[in-house]
Amino acid sequence: MDGIARRASPASRGERTVVIVAFDGVQLLDVTGPVEVFTTANHYGADYDVRVISLAGDAVTTSSGLVISADSAPGTLPPRLGTLLVPGRRDWRSAVADTDLVGLVARLSGRAKRVASVCAGAFVLAEAGILDGRRAATHWELASQLATAYPRVCVDGNPVFVRDGHVATSAGITAGIDLSLSLVEEDWGADVARDVARQLVVFMARPGGQAQFSARLAPRQPRHPAVRRVMDRVTADPAGCHTRATLAASGGVSARHLERLFHSEVGITPGRYVEAVRIEAAQALLADGTGTVEEVARQAGFGSSESLRRVFQLTLGVSPTVYRARFRSTVGAPRPVAG
């Protein structure tokens, strides 16, 4: 192939079939994103047999209301499968309550070389017992729900996708494209995957994790008035002086007692809460404002651009400059001048 070494075709191992399970309420892009990756790979030397199936082989209505057709019913599949991919549904409880769907996924998983999920599809894999004892990812908004509903799953809410043995799980929606690219690379090598990424105009490997897209902190609503007072003080003025002593004073309790209250009611320390609020303030300033990184650092309470860069890199996996480039509002952006 043009002098470029490719990996051996998975067809020689009877593993060229990619099965994507569609069902009513499924997220449309969870299905079409991976389909586009695998079928585009075929234009660059891959040899995938991509099949979208449904329980009865008929059409399904997606989350957007668009109806998509299935290629076939499960009974038409070959005995051995290369990849079984399960997309998600916003209402994951309805998906896991569908015993026919969960049973189908459990049966097909035993015939597949590898099993994967996109977004809330991880809940279906968990319900089928496929994620027991495994590390898994899902959309950042759903990570705590997955961990609570399925305590035997080791949930990681930050990675774009996670691979644990033959099981791969990915974050929200477009992360299914990232995951699919990684599977193409595994099967056919980096050159084919890179060709697909260029064709689809997406990252070959997306920089940073889900933290860059999410609110870093979604604490439980505290019941204790001291904790509420402290949280209100910090959110009202992220750049203020928020030492252990000043926070304890604003809450009317000792510093040690405030630590205990935050641990029990919010799940983190007061200091970590302050940092999280400051990160969110900096994210908003970078996305919506025009100030320099140094100015943003001061306004958000980090003191210096170096401190802001260090915290962003550690927490979000990207620099403030990259974050701004990626998420800056386009409202009011100058239009190109014709002529």
Short mmCIF file of N, CA, C and O in Angstrom, two decimals, residues 106-220:
data_model
loop_
_atom_site.label_atom_id
_atom_site.label_comp_id
_atom_site.label_asym_id
_atom_site.label_seq_id
_atom_site.Cartn_x
_atom_site.Cartn_y
_atom_site.Cartn_z
N ALA A 106 -25.26 -8.83 26.53
CA ALA A 106 -24.52 -9.85 27.28
C ALA A 106 -24.16 -11.03 26.39
O ALA A 106 -23.04 -11.54 26.44
N ARG A 107 -25.12 -11.48 25.56
CA ARG A 107 -24.85 -12.63 24.69
C ARG A 107 -23.81 -12.30 23.62
O ARG A 107 -22.88 -13.07 23.38
N LEU A 108 -23.97 -11.16 22.98
CA LEU A 108 -23.05 -10.80 21.91
C LEU A 108 -21.65 -10.52 22.44
O LEU A 108 -20.66 -10.75 21.73
N SER A 109 -21.55 -10.04 23.67
CA SER A 109 -20.23 -9.73 24.23
C SER A 109 -19.37 -10.99 24.33
O SER A 109 -18.15 -10.92 24.23
N GLY A 110 -20.01 -12.13 24.53
CA GLY A 110 -19.27 -13.38 24.62
C GLY A 110 -18.74 -13.85 23.29
O GLY A 110 -17.88 -14.74 23.23
N ARG A 111 -19.22 -13.26 22.19
CA ARG A 111 -18.78 -13.64 20.85
C ARG A 111 -17.81 -12.63 20.25
O ARG A 111 -17.32 -12.83 19.14
N ALA A 112 -17.55 -11.55 20.98
CA ALA A 112 -16.76 -10.45 20.43
C ALA A 112 -15.32 -10.45 20.96
O ALA A 112 -15.08 -10.75 22.14
N LYS A 113 -14.40 -10.09 20.09
CA LYS A 113 -13.01 -9.94 20.50
C LYS A 113 -12.88 -8.81 21.51
O LYS A 113 -12.11 -8.89 22.45
N ARG A 114 -13.63 -7.74 21.29
CA ARG A 114 -13.61 -6.61 22.22
C ARG A 114 -15.00 -5.98 22.27
O ARG A 114 -15.80 -6.09 21.33
N VAL A 115 -15.26 -5.33 23.39
CA VAL A 115 -16.56 -4.71 23.64
C VAL A 115 -16.31 -3.25 23.97
O VAL A 115 -15.36 -2.92 24.70
N ALA A 116 -17.14 -2.36 23.45
CA ALA A 116 -16.95 -0.93 23.68
C ALA A 116 -18.29 -0.26 23.92
O ALA A 116 -19.35 -0.77 23.54
N SER A 117 -18.23 0.91 24.55
CA SER A 117 -19.45 1.70 24.75
C SER A 117 -19.14 3.16 24.52
O SER A 117 -17.99 3.60 24.63
N VAL A 118 -20.17 3.91 24.19
CA VAL A 118 -20.07 5.36 24.04
C VAL A 118 -21.01 6.01 25.04
O VAL A 118 -22.18 5.61 25.16
N CYS A 119 -20.50 6.96 25.79
CA CYS A 119 -21.30 7.76 26.71
C CYS A 119 -22.10 6.87 27.68
O CYS A 119 -21.53 6.03 28.35
N ALA A 120 -23.42 7.03 27.71
CA ALA A 120 -24.24 6.27 28.65
C ALA A 120 -24.39 4.81 28.28
O ALA A 120 -25.00 4.04 29.03
N GLY A 121 -23.79 4.39 27.18
CA GLY A 121 -23.76 2.96 26.86
C GLY A 121 -23.04 2.16 27.93
O GLY A 121 -23.27 0.95 28.06
N ALA A 122 -22.20 2.84 28.72
CA ALA A 122 -21.51 2.15 29.82
C ALA A 122 -22.50 1.58 30.83
O ALA A 122 -22.22 0.55 31.46
N PHE A 123 -23.65 2.21 30.98
CA PHE A 123 -24.65 1.70 31.92
C PHE A 123 -25.18 0.35 31.46
O PHE A 123 -25.44 -0.53 32.28
N VAL A 124 -25.36 0.20 30.15
CA VAL A 124 -25.85 -1.08 29.63
C VAL A 124 -24.79 -2.16 29.84
O VAL A 124 -25.10 -3.29 30.25
N LEU A 125 -23.52 -1.82 29.59
CA LEU A 125 -22.45 -2.80 29.84
C LEU A 125 -22.39 -3.16 31.32
O LEU A 125 -22.20 -4.32 31.68
N ALA A 126 -22.57 -2.16 32.18
CA ALA A 126 -22.54 -2.42 33.63
C ALA A 126 -23.70 -3.31 34.05
O ALA A 126 -23.53 -4.24 34.84
N GLU A 127 -24.88 -3.04 33.51
CA GLU A 127 -26.06 -3.85 33.84
C GLU A 127 -25.86 -5.29 33.38
O GLU A 127 -26.34 -6.23 34.05
N ALA A 128 -25.15 -5.47 32.29
CA ALA A 128 -24.88 -6.82 31.77
C ALA A 128 -23.74 -7.50 32.52
O ALA A 128 -23.42 -8.66 32.22
N GLY A 129 -23.12 -6.81 33.47
CA GLY A 129 -22.03 -7.39 34.25
C GLY A 129 -20.68 -7.33 33.57
O GLY A 129 -19.68 -7.84 34.10
N ILE A 130 -20.60 -6.68 32.41
CA ILE A 130 -19.37 -6.67 31.64
C ILE A 130 -18.30 -5.77 32.27
O ILE A 130 -17.11 -5.99 32.08
N LEU A 131 -18.74 -4.77 33.05
CA LEU A 131 -17.78 -3.84 33.64
C LEU A 131 -17.41 -4.18 35.08
O LEU A 131 -16.64 -3.45 35.71
N ASP A 132 -17.92 -5.27 35.61
CA ASP A 132 -17.61 -5.63 36.99
C ASP A 132 -16.10 -5.75 37.18
O ASP A 132 -15.42 -6.49 36.45
N GLY A 133 -15.58 -5.03 38.15
CA GLY A 133 -14.15 -5.08 38.46
C GLY A 133 -13.28 -4.36 37.46
O GLY A 133 -12.05 -4.44 37.55
N ARG A 134 -13.87 -3.65 36.52
CA ARG A 134 -13.09 -2.95 35.51
C ARG A 134 -13.15 -1.43 35.69
O ARG A 134 -14.09 -0.90 36.26
N ARG A 135 -12.12 -0.77 35.20
CA ARG A 135 -12.11 0.68 35.14
C ARG A 135 -12.93 1.11 33.92
O ARG A 135 -12.85 0.48 32.86
N ALA A 136 -13.73 2.16 34.07
CA ALA A 136 -14.62 2.56 32.99
C ALA A 136 -14.81 4.07 32.99
O ALA A 136 -14.68 4.75 34.01
N ALA A 137 -15.15 4.58 31.82
CA ALA A 137 -15.45 6.00 31.64
C ALA A 137 -16.87 6.16 31.13
O ALA A 137 -17.45 5.25 30.55
N THR A 138 -17.42 7.34 31.37
CA THR A 138 -18.69 7.73 30.77
C THR A 138 -18.70 9.25 30.76
O THR A 138 -17.73 9.90 31.14
N HIS A 139 -19.78 9.85 30.31
CA HIS A 139 -19.90 11.31 30.29
C HIS A 139 -19.69 11.86 31.70
O HIS A 139 -20.14 11.28 32.68
N TRP A 140 -18.98 12.99 31.79
CA TRP A 140 -18.63 13.54 33.11
C TRP A 140 -19.86 13.80 33.97
O TRP A 140 -19.81 13.64 35.19
N GLU A 141 -20.99 14.15 33.36
CA GLU A 141 -22.21 14.40 34.15
C GLU A 141 -22.79 13.11 34.73
O GLU A 141 -23.56 13.16 35.69
N LEU A 142 -22.45 11.98 34.13
CA LEU A 142 -23.04 10.71 34.54
C LEU A 142 -22.11 9.85 35.38
O LEU A 142 -22.52 8.80 35.87
N ALA A 143 -20.86 10.29 35.54
CA ALA A 143 -19.86 9.45 36.21
C ALA A 143 -20.29 9.07 37.62
O ALA A 143 -20.18 7.91 38.03
N SER A 144 -20.78 10.04 38.39
CA SER A 144 -21.16 9.74 39.78
C SER A 144 -22.38 8.81 39.81
O SER A 144 -22.50 7.96 40.70
N GLN A 145 -23.28 8.95 38.83
CA GLN A 145 -24.45 8.07 38.77
C GLN A 145 -24.04 6.63 38.45
O GLN A 145 -24.59 5.68 39.01
N LEU A 146 -23.07 6.49 37.55
CA LEU A 146 -22.59 5.15 37.21
C LEU A 146 -21.93 4.51 38.42
O LEU A 146 -22.15 3.32 38.71
N ALA A 147 -21.13 5.29 39.14
CA ALA A 147 -20.44 4.76 40.32
C ALA A 147 -21.42 4.37 41.42
O ALA A 147 -21.24 3.35 42.10
N THR A 148 -22.49 5.14 41.57
CA THR A 148 -23.48 4.85 42.61
C THR A 148 -24.33 3.64 42.23
O THR A 148 -24.60 2.77 43.06
N ALA A 149 -24.77 3.60 40.99
CA ALA A 149 -25.66 2.51 40.54
C ALA A 149 -24.92 1.18 40.43
O ALA A 149 -25.52 0.12 40.65
N TYR A 150 -23.61 1.24 40.12
CA TYR A 150 -22.84 0.01 39.90
C TYR A 150 -21.52 0.08 40.67
O TYR A 150 -20.47 0.38 40.09
N PRO A 151 -21.58 -0.15 41.96
CA PRO A 151 -20.38 0.01 42.80
C PRO A 151 -19.23 -0.93 42.46
O PRO A 151 -18.10 -0.69 42.89
N ARG A 152 -19.49 -1.98 41.70
CA ARG A 152 -18.41 -2.90 41.32
C ARG A 152 -17.60 -2.38 40.13
O ARG A 152 -16.61 -2.98 39.74
N VAL A 153 -18.03 -1.25 39.58
CA VAL A 153 -17.31 -0.64 38.46
C VAL A 153 -16.41 0.47 39.00
O VAL A 153 -16.84 1.29 39.81
N CYS A 154 -15.17 0.52 38.56
CA CYS A 154 -14.23 1.57 38.96
C CYS A 154 -14.36 2.72 37.96
O CYS A 154 -13.75 2.69 36.88
N VAL A 155 -15.14 3.72 38.30
CA VAL A 155 -15.48 4.79 37.37
C VAL A 155 -14.44 5.90 37.42
O VAL A 155 -14.07 6.38 38.49
N ASP A 156 -13.98 6.32 36.25
CA ASP A 156 -13.06 7.44 36.13
C ASP A 156 -13.74 8.48 35.25
O ASP A 156 -13.96 8.24 34.06
N GLY A 157 -14.08 9.61 35.83
CA GLY A 157 -14.87 10.61 35.11
C GLY A 157 -14.08 11.55 34.23
O GLY A 157 -14.67 12.41 33.58
N ASN A 158 -12.75 11.43 34.18
CA ASN A 158 -11.97 12.39 33.40
C ASN A 158 -11.54 11.92 32.01
O ASN A 158 -11.63 12.67 31.06
N PRO A 159 -11.05 10.69 31.83
CA PRO A 159 -10.52 10.33 30.51
C PRO A 159 -11.57 10.39 29.40
O PRO A 159 -12.77 10.18 29.64
N VAL A 160 -11.10 10.69 28.20
CA VAL A 160 -11.99 10.69 27.03
C VAL A 160 -12.41 9.25 26.72
O VAL A 160 -13.54 9.01 26.32
N PHE A 161 -11.50 8.31 26.90
CA PHE A 161 -11.89 6.90 26.85
C PHE A 161 -10.92 6.09 27.70
O PHE A 161 -9.81 6.52 28.00
N VAL A 162 -11.39 4.91 28.11
CA VAL A 162 -10.63 4.02 28.98
C VAL A 162 -10.61 2.63 28.36
O VAL A 162 -11.64 2.15 27.88
N ARG A 163 -9.46 1.98 28.39
CA ARG A 163 -9.36 0.59 27.91
C ARG A 163 -8.95 -0.27 29.10
O ARG A 163 -7.94 -0.01 29.75
N ASP A 164 -9.73 -1.29 29.40
CA ASP A 164 -9.40 -2.23 30.47
C ASP A 164 -9.57 -3.64 29.88
O ASP A 164 -10.68 -4.14 29.74
N GLY A 165 -8.44 -4.25 29.54
CA GLY A 165 -8.51 -5.55 28.88
C GLY A 165 -9.16 -5.44 27.52
O GLY A 165 -8.81 -4.56 26.72
N HIS A 166 -10.15 -6.27 27.26
CA HIS A 166 -10.82 -6.24 25.96
C HIS A 166 -12.03 -5.32 25.96
O HIS A 166 -12.79 -5.28 24.98
N VAL A 167 -12.23 -4.57 27.05
CA VAL A 167 -13.39 -3.68 27.17
C VAL A 167 -12.94 -2.23 27.14
O VAL A 167 -12.03 -1.84 27.88
N ALA A 168 -13.58 -1.43 26.29
CA ALA A 168 -13.27 -0.01 26.18
C ALA A 168 -14.54 0.80 26.38
O ALA A 168 -15.60 0.44 25.86
N THR A 169 -14.44 1.87 27.14
CA THR A 169 -15.59 2.74 27.39
C THR A 169 -15.16 4.18 27.12
O THR A 169 -14.00 4.54 27.36
N SER A 170 -16.09 5.00 26.64
CA SER A 170 -15.72 6.37 26.30
C SER A 170 -16.67 7.36 26.93
O SER A 170 -17.75 7.02 27.41
N ALA A 171 -16.25 8.61 26.90
CA ALA A 171 -17.01 9.71 27.49
C ALA A 171 -18.17 10.10 26.57
O ALA A 171 -18.61 9.31 25.75
N GLY A 172 -18.63 11.33 26.71
CA GLY A 172 -19.84 11.73 26.04
C GLY A 172 -19.75 11.88 24.53
O GLY A 172 -18.84 12.52 24.01
N ILE A 173 -20.63 11.28 23.85
CA ILE A 173 -21.02 11.50 22.46
C ILE A 173 -19.84 11.53 21.49
O ILE A 173 -19.49 10.51 20.91
N THR A 174 -19.21 12.70 21.27
CA THR A 174 -18.13 12.77 20.28
C THR A 174 -16.92 11.96 20.70
O THR A 174 -16.08 11.63 19.85
N ALA A 175 -16.81 11.61 21.98
CA ALA A 175 -15.70 10.76 22.42
C ALA A 175 -15.77 9.39 21.78
O ALA A 175 -14.76 8.67 21.73
N GLY A 176 -16.92 9.00 21.28
CA GLY A 176 -17.02 7.74 20.54
C GLY A 176 -16.17 7.76 19.29
O GLY A 176 -15.68 6.71 18.84
N ILE A 177 -15.95 8.94 18.72
CA ILE A 177 -15.07 9.06 17.57
C ILE A 177 -13.63 8.82 17.99
O ILE A 177 -12.88 8.11 17.32
N ASP A 178 -13.23 9.42 19.12
CA ASP A 178 -11.87 9.20 19.64
C ASP A 178 -11.63 7.72 19.90
O ASP A 178 -10.57 7.18 19.53
N LEU A 179 -12.59 7.08 20.55
CA LEU A 179 -12.45 5.66 20.86
C LEU A 179 -12.34 4.83 19.58
O LEU A 179 -11.49 3.95 19.46
N SER A 180 -13.19 5.12 18.61
CA SER A 180 -13.19 4.37 17.36
C SER A 180 -11.87 4.53 16.63
O SER A 180 -11.34 3.58 16.05
N LEU A 181 -11.30 5.73 16.64
CA LEU A 181 -10.00 5.96 16.02
C LEU A 181 -8.93 5.11 16.68
O LEU A 181 -8.04 4.57 16.00
N SER A 182 -9.00 4.99 18.01
CA SER A 182 -8.00 4.18 18.71
C SER A 182 -8.13 2.70 18.32
O SER A 182 -7.12 1.99 18.23
N LEU A 183 -9.35 2.24 18.07
CA LEU A 183 -9.54 0.85 17.66
C LEU A 183 -9.05 0.63 16.24
O LEU A 183 -8.48 -0.42 15.93
N VAL A 184 -9.27 1.62 15.37
CA VAL A 184 -8.73 1.53 14.02
C VAL A 184 -7.20 1.47 14.06
O VAL A 184 -6.57 0.67 13.35
N GLU A 185 -6.62 2.30 14.91
CA GLU A 185 -5.16 2.29 15.03
C GLU A 185 -4.66 0.93 15.52
O GLU A 185 -3.65 0.41 15.04
N GLU A 186 -5.38 0.35 16.48
CA GLU A 186 -4.99 -0.97 16.99
C GLU A 186 -5.04 -2.02 15.88
O GLU A 186 -4.16 -2.89 15.80
N ASP A 187 -6.05 -1.95 15.03
CA ASP A 187 -6.22 -2.96 13.98
C ASP A 187 -5.31 -2.73 12.78
O ASP A 187 -4.75 -3.68 12.24
N TRP A 188 -5.19 -1.46 12.37
CA TRP A 188 -4.58 -1.18 11.08
C TRP A 188 -3.36 -0.27 11.15
O TRP A 188 -2.76 0.02 10.12
N GLY A 189 -3.02 0.18 12.34
CA GLY A 189 -1.84 1.02 12.49
C GLY A 189 -2.15 2.51 12.49
O GLY A 189 -3.24 2.95 12.12
N ALA A 190 -1.17 3.29 12.91
CA ALA A 190 -1.35 4.74 13.09
C ALA A 190 -1.58 5.46 11.76
O ALA A 190 -2.29 6.47 11.73
N ASP A 191 -1.00 4.96 10.67
CA ASP A 191 -1.15 5.66 9.39
C ASP A 191 -2.61 5.69 8.94
O ASP A 191 -3.12 6.73 8.51
N VAL A 192 -3.28 4.56 9.03
CA VAL A 192 -4.69 4.52 8.63
C VAL A 192 -5.53 5.40 9.56
O VAL A 192 -6.38 6.18 9.10
N ALA A 193 -5.31 5.28 10.86
CA ALA A 193 -6.07 6.09 11.82
C ALA A 193 -5.83 7.58 11.58
O ALA A 193 -6.76 8.39 11.66
N ARG A 194 -4.59 7.94 11.26
CA ARG A 194 -4.27 9.34 11.00
C ARG A 194 -4.96 9.83 9.73
O ARG A 194 -5.46 10.95 9.68
N ASP A 195 -5.02 8.99 8.72
CA ASP A 195 -5.73 9.35 7.49
C ASP A 195 -7.22 9.61 7.77
O ASP A 195 -7.81 10.55 7.25
N VAL A 196 -7.81 8.75 8.61
CA VAL A 196 -9.22 8.91 8.96
C VAL A 196 -9.43 10.21 9.73
O VAL A 196 -10.37 10.97 9.47
N ALA A 197 -8.56 10.47 10.70
CA ALA A 197 -8.68 11.69 11.51
C ALA A 197 -8.58 12.93 10.64
O ALA A 197 -9.35 13.89 10.81
N ARG A 198 -7.66 12.92 9.69
CA ARG A 198 -7.53 14.07 8.79
C ARG A 198 -8.77 14.24 7.92
O ARG A 198 -9.24 15.35 7.70
N GLN A 199 -9.28 13.13 7.43
CA GLN A 199 -10.47 13.19 6.58
C GLN A 199 -11.67 13.75 7.34
O GLN A 199 -12.46 14.53 6.81
N LEU A 200 -11.82 13.34 8.59
CA LEU A 200 -12.97 13.78 9.40
C LEU A 200 -12.70 15.09 10.12
O LEU A 200 -13.58 15.62 10.81
N VAL A 201 -11.48 15.61 9.99
CA VAL A 201 -11.06 16.87 10.62
C VAL A 201 -11.27 16.79 12.13
O VAL A 201 -11.97 17.61 12.74
N VAL A 202 -10.71 15.76 12.73
CA VAL A 202 -10.77 15.61 14.19
C VAL A 202 -9.36 15.31 14.69
O VAL A 202 -8.45 15.01 13.93
N PHE A 203 -9.18 15.42 16.03
CA PHE A 203 -7.90 15.08 16.62
C PHE A 203 -7.63 13.59 16.46
O PHE A 203 -8.52 12.76 16.65
N MET A 204 -6.39 13.25 16.15
CA MET A 204 -5.97 11.85 16.20
C MET A 204 -6.00 11.39 17.65
O MET A 204 -6.45 10.30 17.98
N ALA A 205 -5.52 12.24 18.56
CA ALA A 205 -5.59 11.99 20.00
C ALA A 205 -5.95 13.31 20.64
O ALA A 205 -5.15 14.24 20.68
N ARG A 206 -7.17 13.43 21.14
CA ARG A 206 -7.65 14.68 21.70
C ARG A 206 -6.83 15.07 22.93
O ARG A 206 -6.68 14.28 23.86
N PRO A 207 -6.28 16.29 22.97
CA PRO A 207 -5.50 16.70 24.14
C PRO A 207 -6.39 16.97 25.34
O PRO A 207 -7.48 17.52 25.21
N GLY A 208 -5.93 16.57 26.51
CA GLY A 208 -6.70 16.83 27.72
C GLY A 208 -7.80 15.83 27.93
O GLY A 208 -8.15 15.04 27.05
N GLY A 209 -8.37 15.83 29.13
CA GLY A 209 -9.45 14.92 29.46
C GLY A 209 -10.79 15.64 29.49
O GLY A 209 -10.93 16.77 29.03
N GLN A 210 -11.79 14.98 30.06
CA GLN A 210 -13.13 15.55 30.11
C GLN A 210 -13.21 16.77 31.01
O GLN A 210 -14.13 17.57 30.89
N ALA A 211 -12.24 16.91 31.93
CA ALA A 211 -12.30 18.02 32.87
C ALA A 211 -12.38 19.36 32.16
O ALA A 211 -12.99 20.31 32.66
N GLN A 212 -11.78 19.46 30.97
CA GLN A 212 -11.79 20.73 30.25
C GLN A 212 -13.19 21.09 29.76
O GLN A 212 -13.46 22.24 29.45
N PHE A 213 -14.09 20.13 29.68
CA PHE A 213 -15.44 20.38 29.19
C PHE A 213 -16.46 20.52 30.32
O PHE A 213 -17.58 20.91 30.08
N SER A 214 -16.09 20.14 31.52
CA SER A 214 -17.08 20.04 32.60
C SER A 214 -16.88 21.09 33.67
O SER A 214 -15.81 21.66 33.81
N ALA A 215 -17.94 21.33 34.42
CA ALA A 215 -17.81 22.07 35.65
C ALA A 215 -17.05 21.17 36.61
O ALA A 215 -17.41 20.02 36.80
N ARG A 216 -15.99 21.68 37.20
CA ARG A 216 -15.13 20.82 38.00
C ARG A 216 -15.80 20.38 39.29
O ARG A 216 -15.39 19.41 39.90
N LEU A 217 -16.79 21.11 39.72
CA LEU A 217 -17.36 20.78 41.03
C LEU A 217 -18.87 20.83 40.95
O LEU A 217 -19.44 21.81 40.53
N ALA A 218 -19.51 19.75 41.34
CA ALA A 218 -20.96 19.72 41.42
C ALA A 218 -21.31 19.16 42.79
O ALA A 218 -21.77 18.03 42.93
N PRO A 219 -21.07 19.92 43.87
CA PRO A 219 -21.22 19.39 45.21
C PRO A 219 -22.69 19.18 45.58
O PRO A 219 -23.58 19.82 45.04
N ARG A 220 -22.88 18.28 46.51
CA ARG A 220 -24.22 18.12 47.08
C ARG A 220 -24.60 19.41 47.82
O ARG A 220 -23.75 20.10 48.37
#
